[in-house]
């Protein structure tokens, strides 16, 4: 038993978020109690992985014992279950930081989701990296003893927390003498949890959830005692798990359940994956990859420094956690492992930056993931629709980041459109091409702040009348990626809010009517141009309006007005591109404008411009002046 230095014992309050998390764990989150063992064994495995990684640079951390193991034991008399490892261990500061606080951005929002979602969102807790707290599902008191590898025996730490009595909601930390490195977690079981005080039950759970763990998991041997009529433990230990790298086995030898359990271990997820792919690549660069698509987006998907999902092994030896160079950023949701045969065991993050082998692996992993997504889209559209709802916004980043695979990524995008007039994003570029009219040469789209704003935009009027489909893009990133995709399969992309309407879509009668309107309204257009001054680049007759009196457009090769607004919000300077005001020559307001007196004309001109600006999603420089101007015109008697 480690000796405690009572002089260093200190009672500490949990971070508020941890208290909330513990309450959720104890009272509502978990229905499947047995997963506590999986989480704690996974943590022990991670500790062994981390020691192996650090010891590649500092062999002295092994302290003369490089044989990494995990031990699981129970004590019926004391009613405890113990999980112990000889991995990296923790210092006092690390114990307080890792077990008493959650130092992650987005914590409060994450916990609000858990509170609101209840049981349905329990899967999120493992992804958040706090699976340790699952111990409190079955235990009302947890004791942790640990010492970081490389520290002296006097640097051991005791961490203890009870969920009952006056000390509930607090934890105690003290210094202890601990000769052995690593961590020991002792669970003092609640009443009614005696099923886990059984070697048979614990072995069953280890083989069910942790058979793939790469390190040996040991339990004491047991024999049947006839006189006592029960199994009794012996002093000797035996290995319970297979301890073989699952990804290194042949696919036909691995069951679906094993694939799923390995995913839950490597991704710290409580839910089965959406899909996975397992392949061995041979040739100039040899490596094995086992890659998974989660069912749901992790909490930090849009953080500036999100957790990357791949673990890097070299010849089955763990080397690196969250190896970001193995994946392009737009595939950061992928989880799994890559086991390379050609890399040195002491590979570092710095070496990964310029490694040709890593670049080859990255290209192979990317190709494999895109292939898996293409298979889902083709063969399991319901699964792909679920993937798109969770990760579609991230996948769009690939159009910008990955020019090599741009066309493949574009084929995986899904959109809302005027074809089904629904916010559901189900239409692909290939679907759009199949809907195109005989004389149509372009793929038309419209960007806006929301689906509703796009759906009701006046820019769509003529397209709707002619039955021409328009893709409705309402994500902020849409303004960026469309600039990187000028065409898809030879079909140019064109914004309906830019340039003039494609002449091939206009009938001869429409072209003739446009020419007549140009001539007839020429004096009005000139008057409007003078009245609006520097606000607009030009005023012209529109071919795209059928109901609205006016709209604002920009030249075909200029940035859209929505993009300009987004850039300004980000504090970036935007080139001064003035919009073009287009008029609907058949609208009654235009006739009213022609008949307006010189005194009222300026008000009408500004009102027309400001209405078009609002319809396009812009903001007025002076809303009060707009209201006053409208009131004046409403009170002006008609001719």
XYZ file of C-alpha atoms in Angstrom:
639
model
C 0.000 0.000 0.000
C 1.433 3.409 -0.980
C 2.212 5.710 1.935
C 0.235 8.971 1.909
C 1.779 12.267 2.914
C -1.159 13.781 4.832
C 0.563 17.141 4.993
C 0.094 17.498 1.249
C -3.529 16.311 1.187
C -5.738 18.995 -0.251
C -9.463 19.098 -0.914
C -10.390 20.770 -4.217
C -13.603 21.744 -5.951
C -14.393 20.293 -9.338
C -14.674 22.688 -12.224
C -18.365 23.595 -12.620
C -18.546 21.751 -15.939
C -17.177 18.572 -14.343
C -19.801 18.723 -11.592
C -22.479 18.987 -14.250
C -20.925 16.120 -16.183
C -20.745 13.886 -13.094
C -24.395 14.578 -12.349
C -25.322 13.541 -15.878
C -23.200 10.386 -15.650
C -24.697 9.282 -12.364
C -28.321 10.171 -13.015
C -29.113 9.978 -16.705
C -26.441 9.286 -19.271
C -25.549 5.613 -19.316
C -27.943 2.736 -19.784
C -25.214 0.194 -20.539
C -23.242 0.122 -17.290
C -20.659 -2.387 -18.411
C -18.927 0.100 -20.721
C -17.086 1.600 -17.725
C -14.524 -1.197 -18.052
C -14.004 -0.540 -21.746
C -13.356 3.152 -21.090
C -10.894 2.586 -18.256
C -9.020 -0.160 -20.132
C -8.861 2.122 -23.190
C -7.372 4.882 -21.022
C -4.781 2.419 -19.701
C -3.979 1.382 -23.264
C -3.527 5.024 -24.268
C -1.150 5.497 -21.327
C 0.976 2.577 -22.549
C 0.910 3.986 -26.098
C 2.091 7.369 -24.862
C 4.939 5.874 -22.855
C 6.117 3.889 -25.873
C 6.028 7.092 -27.940
C 7.922 9.236 -25.421
C 10.417 6.475 -24.667
C 11.430 6.386 -28.340
C 13.211 9.686 -27.608
C 13.912 9.029 -23.901
C 14.548 5.283 -23.293
C 15.188 5.965 -19.608
C 11.434 6.460 -19.120
C 11.025 2.678 -19.214
C 12.923 2.551 -15.896
C 14.355 -0.826 -16.842
C 10.943 -2.342 -17.647
C 9.847 -1.989 -21.256
C 7.186 -4.689 -21.044
C 3.932 -2.706 -21.006
C 0.837 -4.343 -19.540
C -2.623 -3.733 -18.095
C -3.929 -5.535 -15.006
C -7.575 -5.977 -14.005
C -8.509 -7.351 -10.587
C -11.405 -7.435 -8.118
C -11.847 -7.889 -4.384
C -15.198 -9.259 -3.157
C -14.514 -8.392 0.462
C -13.546 -4.772 -0.196
C -16.082 -4.604 -3.075
C -13.550 -3.036 -5.439
C -12.539 -3.390 -9.074
C -8.999 -2.259 -9.949
C -7.555 -1.350 -13.358
C -3.782 -0.806 -13.342
C -1.183 -0.079 -16.023
C 2.541 0.609 -16.196
C 2.180 3.305 -18.842
C 3.123 6.961 -18.791
C 1.381 7.818 -15.490
C 0.491 11.283 -14.170
C 2.116 13.959 -12.091
C 0.134 15.807 -9.402
C -0.496 18.713 -11.792
C -1.649 16.370 -14.550
C -4.000 14.509 -12.194
C -5.651 17.779 -11.177
C -5.807 19.010 -14.775
C -7.040 15.755 -16.355
C -9.403 14.552 -13.624
C -10.683 17.792 -12.129
C -11.153 20.119 -15.083
C -12.153 20.013 -18.726
C -9.790 22.454 -20.396
C -11.481 22.513 -23.796
C -13.225 25.249 -25.697
C -16.875 24.594 -26.376
C -17.302 22.767 -23.035
C -20.362 24.668 -21.882
C -22.177 24.274 -25.200
C -21.286 20.584 -25.222
C -22.750 20.024 -21.779
C -25.893 21.945 -22.685
C -26.348 19.508 -25.560
C -25.935 16.577 -23.214
C -28.423 18.023 -20.732
C -30.984 18.689 -23.435
C -30.470 15.405 -25.264
C -30.301 13.132 -22.240
C -29.784 9.485 -23.044
C -29.749 10.070 -26.791
C -26.541 12.088 -26.577
C -24.600 9.847 -24.197
C -22.371 8.840 -27.100
C -20.802 12.313 -27.078
C -19.095 11.893 -23.733
C -16.447 9.491 -25.012
C -15.636 11.707 -27.989
C -15.152 14.567 -25.559
C -12.299 12.676 -23.935
C -13.732 12.275 -20.440
C -14.484 8.554 -20.451
C -12.763 8.294 -17.052
C -15.934 9.618 -15.430
C -17.821 6.536 -16.618
C -16.305 4.934 -13.481
C -19.025 6.678 -11.479
C -21.718 4.684 -13.243
C -20.923 1.731 -10.972
C -18.783 3.308 -8.224
C -19.671 5.793 -5.492
C -15.991 6.355 -4.725
C -12.955 6.258 -7.026
C -9.320 6.215 -5.914
C -6.496 6.900 -8.362
C -2.808 6.344 -7.591
C -0.257 7.347 -10.191
C 3.345 8.323 -10.856
C 4.679 9.740 -14.073
C 7.436 7.767 -15.779
C 10.838 9.279 -15.088
C 9.771 10.869 -11.792
C 11.152 9.729 -8.400
C 9.035 7.417 -6.189
C 8.262 10.380 -3.911
C 6.445 12.104 -6.802
C 3.475 9.750 -6.658
C -0.012 11.238 -6.477
C -3.242 10.114 -4.847
C -6.528 11.409 -6.295
C -9.803 10.451 -4.641
C -13.425 11.394 -5.114
C -16.628 10.185 -3.458
C -20.120 10.818 -4.767
C -21.785 10.501 -1.371
C -21.584 12.305 1.958
C -20.335 15.793 2.727
C -17.430 15.532 0.280
C -19.638 14.903 -2.776
C -18.714 17.236 -5.611
C -15.110 17.619 -4.431
C -11.919 15.612 -4.807
C -8.795 15.229 -2.715
C -5.197 15.177 -3.935
C -2.129 14.160 -1.936
C 1.480 13.196 -2.522
C 2.376 9.522 -1.988
C 5.358 7.222 -2.221
C 4.834 5.061 -5.285
C 7.750 2.897 -6.452
C 6.062 1.715 -9.653
C 5.257 4.032 -12.546
C 1.833 4.133 -14.217
C -1.709 4.479 -12.913
C -4.020 2.422 -10.718
C -7.755 3.154 -10.670
C -9.743 1.573 -7.831
C -13.540 1.567 -8.086
C -15.466 1.186 -4.815
C -18.692 -0.265 -6.169
C -22.155 1.008 -5.341
C -24.714 -1.244 -3.742
C -26.323 -3.463 -6.337
C -23.297 -3.634 -8.650
C -21.995 -6.988 -7.360
C -22.113 -8.548 -10.845
C -18.734 -6.923 -11.536
C -17.130 -8.696 -8.547
C -16.724 -11.762 -10.725
C -13.723 -12.915 -12.703
C -15.984 -14.597 -15.230
C -17.959 -11.390 -15.807
C -14.869 -9.196 -16.091
C -13.218 -11.626 -18.535
C -16.397 -11.622 -20.606
C -16.366 -7.817 -20.805
C -12.666 -7.648 -21.694
C -13.107 -10.159 -24.509
C -16.235 -8.366 -25.686
C -14.899 -4.795 -25.675
C -11.111 -4.901 -25.391
C -9.876 -8.026 -27.129
C -8.187 -5.867 -29.780
C -6.159 -3.835 -27.261
C -2.537 -4.109 -28.351
C -1.150 -4.527 -24.821
C -1.629 -7.689 -22.717
C -4.547 -7.438 -20.290
C -3.883 -9.686 -17.309
C -6.177 -11.186 -14.669
C -5.450 -13.629 -11.909
C -5.985 -17.278 -12.768
C -9.008 -18.880 -11.165
C -9.774 -22.460 -10.213
C -12.883 -24.180 -8.965
C -12.838 -24.921 -5.234
C -15.057 -27.922 -4.540
C -15.207 -27.320 -0.809
C -16.272 -23.698 -1.157
C -18.368 -24.280 -4.278
C -16.948 -21.260 -6.078
C -14.089 -19.984 -8.206
C -11.119 -18.791 -6.205
C -8.245 -16.620 -7.393
C -4.649 -17.789 -7.570
C -1.485 -15.718 -7.295
C -0.484 -16.266 -10.933
C -1.683 -13.903 -13.680
C -2.843 -14.879 -17.176
C -3.481 -12.918 -20.343
C -7.176 -12.458 -21.136
C -7.179 -10.587 -24.459
C -5.768 -11.611 -27.818
C -3.484 -8.505 -27.876
C -3.011 -8.589 -31.627
C -3.308 -5.618 -33.956
C -6.792 -6.028 -35.406
C -5.889 -4.067 -38.534
C -3.039 -6.493 -39.271
C -5.387 -9.487 -39.463
C -7.016 -10.621 -42.696
C -10.418 -8.999 -43.311
C -12.174 -12.341 -43.582
C -11.004 -13.201 -40.055
C -12.563 -10.102 -38.492
C -16.243 -10.010 -37.570
C -18.448 -6.963 -37.890
C -18.702 -6.812 -34.092
C -14.897 -6.692 -33.790
C -14.674 -3.857 -36.312
C -17.326 -1.916 -34.387
C -15.713 -2.449 -30.980
C -12.316 -1.413 -32.310
C -13.873 1.787 -33.662
C -15.409 2.554 -30.272
C -11.975 2.122 -28.714
C -9.993 4.180 -31.213
C -12.609 6.947 -31.582
C -13.840 7.016 -27.956
C -17.343 6.823 -29.369
C -20.332 5.059 -27.829
C -22.088 4.582 -31.145
C -21.280 2.234 -34.019
C -19.540 3.816 -37.038
C -21.465 4.742 -40.163
C -19.050 2.846 -42.423
C -15.438 1.706 -42.603
C -12.753 0.577 -45.030
C -9.816 -1.747 -44.344
C -6.985 -2.147 -46.833
C -3.325 -3.067 -47.143
C -1.250 -1.153 -49.685
C 1.855 -2.805 -51.125
C 4.465 -1.532 -53.531
C 6.892 1.338 -53.179
C 5.286 2.317 -49.873
C 3.736 -0.378 -47.717
C 1.109 0.412 -45.114
C -2.213 -0.789 -43.720
C -5.169 1.471 -43.010
C -8.389 0.926 -41.118
C -10.554 4.022 -41.527
C -13.974 4.812 -40.091
C -16.726 7.347 -40.756
C -18.525 8.337 -37.525
C -22.294 8.585 -37.465
C -22.205 12.029 -35.880
C -19.973 15.063 -35.939
C -17.638 15.452 -32.944
C -18.133 18.520 -30.768
C -14.913 20.182 -31.967
C -15.392 19.699 -35.715
C -15.268 23.439 -36.405
C -12.717 24.408 -33.767
C -9.551 26.100 -35.036
C -7.448 23.187 -33.811
C -9.769 20.175 -33.932
C -8.685 16.739 -32.844
C -7.544 14.705 -35.832
C -8.675 11.147 -35.922
C -5.846 8.883 -37.086
C -3.308 7.084 -34.947
C 0.016 6.311 -36.594
C 1.759 3.001 -35.974
C 5.042 1.764 -37.406
C 5.173 -2.016 -37.715
C 2.412 -2.282 -35.063
C 4.230 -0.023 -32.598
C 2.303 3.106 -31.633
C 4.132 6.250 -32.743
C 1.801 9.237 -32.855
C -1.638 10.300 -31.635
C -3.824 12.476 -33.890
C -1.349 12.453 -36.785
C -2.761 15.439 -38.703
C -0.402 14.984 -41.675
C -2.065 11.695 -42.555
C -5.299 13.456 -43.499
C -6.195 16.639 -45.345
C -8.023 19.041 -43.053
C -11.366 18.605 -44.828
C -11.372 14.896 -43.858
C -10.652 15.589 -40.179
C -13.759 13.675 -39.114
C -12.248 10.324 -40.197
C -11.130 8.034 -37.358
C -8.886 4.998 -37.411
C -5.281 3.809 -37.658
C -2.503 3.744 -40.231
C 0.334 1.236 -39.769
C 3.379 2.038 -41.925
C 6.279 -0.300 -42.685
C 8.707 2.309 -44.059
C 8.910 4.948 -41.302
C 11.431 5.105 -38.449
C 10.111 4.321 -34.968
C 11.326 7.660 -33.640
C 9.373 9.674 -36.208
C 8.345 13.086 -34.873
C 5.741 15.633 -35.903
C 8.526 17.737 -37.408
C 9.757 14.836 -39.547
C 6.223 14.256 -40.778
C 6.119 17.724 -42.355
C 8.620 16.848 -45.106
C 8.321 13.081 -45.381
C 7.703 11.697 -48.874
C 6.416 8.490 -47.328
C 3.824 10.436 -45.354
C 2.742 12.328 -48.479
C 2.245 9.003 -50.278
C 0.239 7.623 -47.343
C -1.816 10.827 -47.158
C -2.689 10.553 -50.858
C -3.648 6.903 -50.410
C -5.788 7.566 -47.333
C -7.564 10.453 -49.081
C -8.270 8.340 -52.150
C -9.618 5.534 -49.972
C -11.952 7.798 -47.983
C -13.330 9.455 -51.115
C -13.879 6.018 -52.620
C -15.790 4.924 -49.509
C -17.985 8.037 -49.730
C -18.651 7.397 -53.420
C -19.716 3.837 -52.631
C -22.072 5.073 -49.918
C -23.558 7.718 -52.220
C -24.148 5.143 -54.949
C -25.180 2.045 -53.011
C -26.508 3.333 -49.673
C -28.036 6.765 -50.309
C -29.774 6.895 -46.919
C -26.459 6.423 -45.126
C -24.836 9.007 -47.349
C -27.648 11.481 -46.642
C -26.920 11.038 -42.941
C -23.217 11.573 -43.545
C -23.946 14.732 -45.533
C -26.115 16.219 -42.794
C -23.286 15.760 -40.293
C -20.181 16.478 -42.377
C -21.260 18.149 -45.628
C -20.038 21.608 -44.615
C -16.583 20.215 -43.880
C -16.375 18.240 -47.117
C -16.992 21.460 -49.073
C -13.654 22.724 -47.748
C -12.008 20.097 -49.954
C -12.968 22.015 -53.102
C -10.659 24.794 -51.886
C -7.929 22.692 -50.270
C -7.504 19.735 -52.608
C -7.236 20.657 -56.311
C -6.076 17.111 -57.154
C -9.403 15.613 -56.044
C -11.609 18.637 -56.735
C -13.812 16.929 -59.338
C -14.344 13.848 -57.126
C -15.253 15.990 -54.136
C -17.634 18.071 -56.267
C -19.430 14.875 -57.258
C -20.065 14.179 -53.561
C -21.656 17.563 -52.792
C -25.387 17.822 -52.200
C -27.622 20.896 -52.493
C -31.064 22.305 -51.935
C -32.542 23.521 -55.212
C -35.615 24.938 -56.884
C -36.200 21.467 -58.348
C -37.733 20.209 -55.091
C -38.045 23.629 -53.364
C -37.055 22.079 -50.042
C -34.234 22.909 -47.597
C -33.199 19.243 -47.727
C -29.836 19.004 -49.510
C -30.346 16.016 -51.805
C -29.448 17.226 -55.321
C -25.992 16.408 -56.706
C -24.280 18.071 -59.652
C -24.984 14.929 -61.690
C -28.664 15.148 -60.746
C -28.671 18.790 -61.839
C -27.115 17.966 -65.216
C -29.818 15.347 -65.798
C -32.468 18.064 -65.195
C -30.934 20.639 -67.567
C -33.012 22.130 -70.378
C -32.012 21.367 -74.008
C -30.381 24.771 -74.693
C -28.992 25.232 -71.194
C -25.185 25.282 -71.011
C -24.568 26.341 -67.397
C -25.141 25.063 -63.880
C -26.958 27.902 -62.097
C -26.699 28.646 -58.391
C -27.601 31.391 -55.928
C -25.842 32.134 -52.628
C -27.703 33.723 -49.707
C -27.633 33.984 -45.918
C -30.378 31.369 -45.512
C -32.431 28.941 -47.543
C -35.497 31.132 -47.108
C -33.652 34.198 -48.411
C -32.407 32.242 -51.422
C -35.783 30.671 -52.142
C -37.578 34.030 -52.240
C -34.891 35.941 -54.106
C -36.120 37.992 -57.114
C -33.099 36.697 -59.061
C -34.926 33.379 -59.462
C -38.111 34.682 -61.077
C -37.343 34.145 -64.758
C -35.574 30.846 -64.012
C -38.615 29.539 -62.178
C -40.883 30.692 -65.017
C -38.768 28.797 -67.542
C -38.449 25.697 -65.332
C -34.654 26.050 -65.068
C -33.263 24.572 -61.863
C -31.133 26.740 -59.581
C -29.015 25.391 -56.713
C -29.672 27.272 -53.474
C -26.509 27.701 -51.372
C -26.914 29.032 -47.835
C -23.689 27.987 -46.025
C -21.085 30.682 -45.465
C -18.397 28.539 -47.050
C -20.419 28.336 -50.292
C -19.253 31.813 -51.249
C -15.641 30.601 -51.125
C -15.687 27.173 -52.717
C -17.726 28.195 -55.792
C -14.839 30.511 -56.703
C -12.574 27.445 -56.891
C -14.909 25.346 -59.048
C -15.424 27.163 -62.370
C -17.033 24.091 -63.972
C -18.156 20.523 -63.370
C -17.849 17.946 -66.147
C -17.526 20.669 -68.740
C -20.550 22.624 -67.495
C -19.633 26.140 -66.238
C -21.053 27.238 -62.885
C -22.862 30.570 -63.010
C -24.505 32.697 -60.334
C -27.986 33.948 -61.194
C -27.041 37.162 -59.373
C -24.133 37.912 -61.694
C -23.915 39.144 -65.265
C -26.814 39.027 -67.710
C -29.106 36.107 -68.300
C -27.753 33.566 -70.787
C -29.054 34.653 -74.213
C -29.569 31.038 -75.284
C -32.335 30.787 -72.672
C -34.279 33.717 -74.106
C -36.770 33.317 -76.935
C -36.707 35.637 -79.950
C -39.814 37.388 -78.622
C -38.112 38.010 -75.269
C -34.994 39.375 -76.944
C -37.095 41.703 -79.080
C -39.112 42.887 -76.053
C -35.869 43.569 -74.196
C -34.532 45.689 -77.063
C -37.782 47.655 -77.224
C -37.752 48.232 -73.463
C -34.121 49.411 -73.634
C -35.063 52.016 -76.196
C -38.308 53.048 -74.518
C -36.840 53.381 -71.017
C -33.510 54.920 -72.018
C -34.376 58.389 -70.568
C -35.568 56.764 -67.319
C -32.422 54.677 -67.005
C -30.288 57.780 -67.432
C -32.341 59.702 -64.822
C -31.983 56.833 -62.345
C -28.246 56.613 -62.950
C -27.942 60.337 -62.193
C -30.168 60.131 -59.084
C -28.345 57.141 -57.599
C -24.894 58.455 -58.461
C -22.034 56.473 -56.924
C -24.329 53.835 -55.430
C -24.554 51.821 -58.664
C -22.314 51.078 -61.600
C -25.168 51.107 -64.114
C -28.937 50.889 -64.487
C -30.369 48.566 -67.136
C -33.441 46.595 -68.172
C -33.605 43.082 -66.701
C -34.361 39.767 -68.397
C -34.520 37.855 -65.095
C -37.403 39.668 -63.334
C -41.075 38.791 -63.746
C -42.635 39.971 -60.454
C -40.220 42.211 -58.496
C -39.687 45.792 -59.742
C -35.886 45.695 -59.451
C -32.851 43.712 -58.324
C -29.136 44.217 -57.819
C -26.530 42.174 -59.673
C -22.767 42.358 -60.192
C -20.616 41.697 -63.228
C -19.974 38.036 -63.954
C -16.341 37.983 -62.839
C -16.695 40.192 -59.755
C -17.134 38.860 -56.193
C -20.781 38.530 -55.187
C -22.367 40.997 -52.793
C -22.827 38.259 -50.168
C -19.110 37.413 -50.315
C -18.191 41.094 -49.994
C -20.319 41.347 -46.842
C -18.712 38.243 -45.325
C -15.215 39.563 -46.014
C -16.047 42.891 -44.366
C -17.374 41.044 -41.300
C -13.993 39.302 -41.089
C -12.254 42.673 -41.121
C -10.813 42.286 -44.626
C -10.644 45.014 -47.211
C -12.914 44.454 -50.186
C -12.376 46.055 -53.622
C -15.048 48.659 -54.358
C -17.278 46.893 -56.901
C -20.547 48.745 -57.443
C -23.688 46.745 -58.181
C -25.880 47.105 -61.260
C -29.546 47.973 -60.760
C -31.825 45.997 -63.097
C -35.416 47.070 -63.705
C -38.485 45.006 -64.564
C -39.902 47.024 -67.509
C -43.437 45.645 -67.055
C -43.804 46.374 -63.339
C -46.333 49.110 -62.335
C -43.742 50.772 -60.074
C -41.640 51.571 -63.153
C -44.615 53.353 -64.716
C -45.108 55.217 -61.432
C -41.460 56.185 -61.486
C -41.745 57.575 -65.002
C -44.677 59.745 -63.923
C -43.035 61.038 -60.739
C -42.321 64.713 -60.368
C -38.750 65.923 -60.192
C -39.260 66.495 -56.476
C -40.412 62.916 -55.781
C -38.137 61.180 -58.295
C -35.090 61.105 -56.006
C -37.169 59.441 -53.276
C -38.519 56.852 -55.729
C -35.049 56.116 -57.088
C -33.561 55.569 -53.621
C -36.550 53.492 -52.502
C -36.220 51.229 -55.521
C -32.498 50.783 -54.882
C -32.949 50.111 -51.148
C -35.751 47.582 -51.716
C -33.500 45.717 -54.159
C -30.665 45.834 -51.616
C -32.870 44.368 -48.874
C -34.193 41.637 -51.185
C -30.605 40.707 -52.018
C -29.740 40.337 -48.315
C -27.911 43.626 -47.817
C -28.189 46.161 -45.018
C -29.313 49.755 -45.263
C -26.860 52.494 -44.359
C -29.637 54.636 -42.860
C -32.792 52.626 -41.973
C -34.509 55.671 -40.417
C -34.143 57.651 -43.645
C -35.564 54.678 -45.570
C -38.660 54.638 -43.334
C -39.164 58.393 -43.688
C -38.805 58.190 -47.458
C -41.329 55.367 -47.685
C -43.808 57.237 -45.500
C -43.513 60.344 -47.691
C -44.242 58.340 -50.823
C -47.152 56.494 -49.210
C -48.729 59.834 -48.323
C -48.165 61.313 -51.777
C -51.479 61.270 -53.712
C -51.458 59.213 -56.912
C -52.017 60.907 -60.227
